[in-house]
Amino acid sequence: VQLQASGGGLVQTGGSLRLSCEASGSIFKNNAMGWFRQAPGKQRELVAVATPAGSHNYGDSVKGRFTITRDNAKIWLQMNRLKPEDTAVYYCAVSRRYWSLSLEDVTSWGQGTLVTVSS
């Protein structure tokens, strides 16, 4: 199983970026997929989850600004109204579960893509 993430970069406060991730090597019709992020000196945190049924969940800090979408084994993260505190390495991930994604549930990680938001 491989997850290939892309789309990170440098953006000013208030700007937008779109991350993408594609999984290959397996079938994920029964697995939630999503995004985590890790800022320097901080723990990895959940950003957004998309289930095969089409439901979505978000971390409190990104609700209303980020949107996750999914098409089978591909997911995207549209990030709007970016803030300096969104600066982090973003990782896509596949869950062992259908309805949820947590650090303990991850079976596969993408390589990470850096998002930097300048003030």
PDB file of C-alpha atoms in Angstrom, residues 15-95:
ATOM      1  CA  GLY A  15      -4.985  32.229   1.409  1.00  0.00           C
ATOM      2  CA  SER A  16      -5.971  28.779   0.215  1.00  0.00           C
ATOM      3  CA  LEU A  17      -4.290  25.503  -0.669  1.00  0.00           C
ATOM      4  CA  ARG A  18      -5.568  22.150  -1.837  1.00  0.00           C
ATOM      5  CA  LEU A  19      -3.889  18.931  -0.811  1.00  0.00           C
ATOM      6  CA  SER A  20      -4.422  15.642  -2.585  1.00  0.00           C
ATOM      7  CA  CYS A  21      -3.634  12.053  -1.727  1.00  0.00           C
ATOM      8  CA  GLU A  22      -4.037   8.889  -3.718  1.00  0.00           C
ATOM      9  CA  ALA A  23      -3.770   5.384  -2.343  1.00  0.00           C
ATOM     10  CA  SER A  24      -2.571   2.528  -4.479  1.00  0.00           C
ATOM     11  CA  GLY A  25      -1.962  -1.157  -3.947  1.00  0.00           C
ATOM     12  CA  SER A  26      -5.199  -2.033  -2.215  1.00  0.00           C
ATOM     13  CA  ILE A  27      -8.920  -1.414  -2.076  1.00  0.00           C
ATOM     14  CA  PHE A  28     -10.226   0.990   0.552  1.00  0.00           C
ATOM     15  CA  LYS A  29     -13.979   0.822   0.074  1.00  0.00           C
ATOM     16  CA  ASN A  30     -14.381  -0.223   3.712  1.00  0.00           C
ATOM     17  CA  ASN A  31     -11.841   2.129   5.281  1.00  0.00           C
ATOM     18  CA  ALA A  32     -12.027   5.698   6.453  1.00  0.00           C
ATOM     19  CA  MET A  33      -9.323   7.988   5.079  1.00  0.00           C
ATOM     20  CA  GLY A  34      -8.187  11.369   6.234  1.00  0.00           C
ATOM     21  CA  TRP A  35      -5.545  13.911   7.091  1.00  0.00           C
ATOM     22  CA  PHE A  36      -3.380  14.537  10.114  1.00  0.00           C
ATOM     23  CA  ARG A  37      -0.903  17.332  10.672  1.00  0.00           C
ATOM     24  CA  GLN A  38       2.120  17.856  12.847  1.00  0.00           C
ATOM     25  CA  ALA A  39       3.607  21.223  13.680  1.00  0.00           C
ATOM     26  CA  PRO A  40       7.166  21.575  15.030  1.00  0.00           C
ATOM     27  CA  GLY A  41       7.316  20.556  18.670  1.00  0.00           C
ATOM     28  CA  LYS A  42       3.692  19.414  18.736  1.00  0.00           C
ATOM     29  CA  GLN A  43       1.879  16.113  18.602  1.00  0.00           C
ATOM     30  CA  ARG A  44       0.324  14.849  15.412  1.00  0.00           C
ATOM     31  CA  GLU A  45      -3.354  15.819  15.342  1.00  0.00           C
ATOM     32  CA  LEU A  46      -6.344  14.773  13.315  1.00  0.00           C
ATOM     33  CA  VAL A  47      -7.514  17.332  10.769  1.00  0.00           C
ATOM     34  CA  ALA A  48     -10.286  15.657   8.794  1.00  0.00           C
ATOM     35  CA  VAL A  49     -11.837  12.250   8.104  1.00  0.00           C
ATOM     36  CA  ALA A  50     -13.919  10.958   5.217  1.00  0.00           C
ATOM     37  CA  THR A  51     -15.742   7.636   5.493  1.00  0.00           C
ATOM     38  CA  PRO A  52     -16.744   5.410   2.567  1.00  0.00           C
ATOM     39  CA  ALA A  53     -20.362   6.298   3.347  1.00  0.00           C
ATOM     40  CA  GLY A  54     -19.639   9.964   2.658  1.00  0.00           C
ATOM     41  CA  SER A  55     -19.680  11.340   6.187  1.00  0.00           C
ATOM     42  CA  HIS A  56     -17.011  13.782   7.274  1.00  0.00           C
ATOM     43  CA  ASN A  57     -15.516  14.917  10.563  1.00  0.00           C
ATOM     44  CA  TYR A  58     -13.119  17.744  11.334  1.00  0.00           C
ATOM     45  CA  GLY A  59     -10.814  18.878  14.068  1.00  0.00           C
ATOM     46  CA  ASP A  60     -12.206  21.838  15.985  1.00  0.00           C
ATOM     47  CA  SER A  61      -9.468  24.189  14.825  1.00  0.00           C
ATOM     48  CA  VAL A  62     -10.295  23.734  11.124  1.00  0.00           C
ATOM     49  CA  LYS A  63     -14.087  23.473  11.140  1.00  0.00           C
ATOM     50  CA  GLY A  64     -15.638  25.902   8.709  1.00  0.00           C
ATOM     51  CA  ARG A  65     -12.339  26.515   6.904  1.00  0.00           C
ATOM     52  CA  PHE A  66     -11.230  23.100   5.644  1.00  0.00           C
ATOM     53  CA  THR A  67     -13.197  20.657   3.504  1.00  0.00           C
ATOM     54  CA  ILE A  68     -12.330  17.031   2.857  1.00  0.00           C
ATOM     55  CA  THR A  69     -13.589  15.225  -0.216  1.00  0.00           C
ATOM     56  CA  ARG A  70     -13.161  11.670  -1.346  1.00  0.00           C
ATOM     57  CA  ASP A  71     -13.494   9.584  -4.491  1.00  0.00           C
ATOM     58  CA  ASN A  72     -12.761   5.934  -3.714  1.00  0.00           C
ATOM     59  CA  ALA A  73      -9.034   5.814  -2.907  1.00  0.00           C
ATOM     60  CA  LYS A  74      -8.385   9.516  -3.496  1.00  0.00           C
ATOM     61  CA  ILE A  75      -8.897  12.274  -0.972  1.00  0.00           C
ATOM     62  CA  TRP A  76      -8.471  16.007  -1.126  1.00  0.00           C
ATOM     63  CA  LEU A  77      -8.245  18.678   1.547  1.00  0.00           C
ATOM     64  CA  GLN A  78      -9.355  22.148   0.536  1.00  0.00           C
ATOM     65  CA  MET A  79      -7.901  24.617   3.033  1.00  0.00           C
ATOM     66  CA  ASN A  80      -9.317  28.130   3.056  1.00  0.00           C
ATOM     67  CA  ARG A  81      -8.704  31.177   5.249  1.00  0.00           C
ATOM     68  CA  LEU A  82      -5.362  29.746   6.289  1.00  0.00           C
ATOM     69  CA  LYS A  83      -3.710  30.957   9.465  1.00  0.00           C
ATOM     70  CA  PRO A  84      -0.077  30.831  10.618  1.00  0.00           C
ATOM     71  CA  GLU A  85      -1.076  28.188  13.166  1.00  0.00           C
ATOM     72  CA  ASP A  86      -2.035  25.895  10.273  1.00  0.00           C
ATOM     73  CA  THR A  87       1.660  25.629   9.426  1.00  0.00           C
ATOM     74  CA  ALA A  88       2.580  21.953   9.665  1.00  0.00           C
ATOM     75  CA  VAL A  89       3.460  18.828   7.776  1.00  0.00           C
ATOM     76  CA  TYR A  90       0.222  17.271   6.585  1.00  0.00           C
ATOM     77  CA  TYR A  91      -0.098  13.497   6.306  1.00  0.00           C
ATOM     78  CA  CYS A  92      -2.803  11.485   4.622  1.00  0.00           C
ATOM     79  CA  ALA A  93      -3.741   8.203   6.238  1.00  0.00           C
ATOM     80  CA  VAL A  94      -5.916   5.122   5.927  1.00  0.00           C
ATOM     81  CA  SER A  95      -7.854   3.758   8.892  1.00  0.00           C
TER      82      SER A  95
END
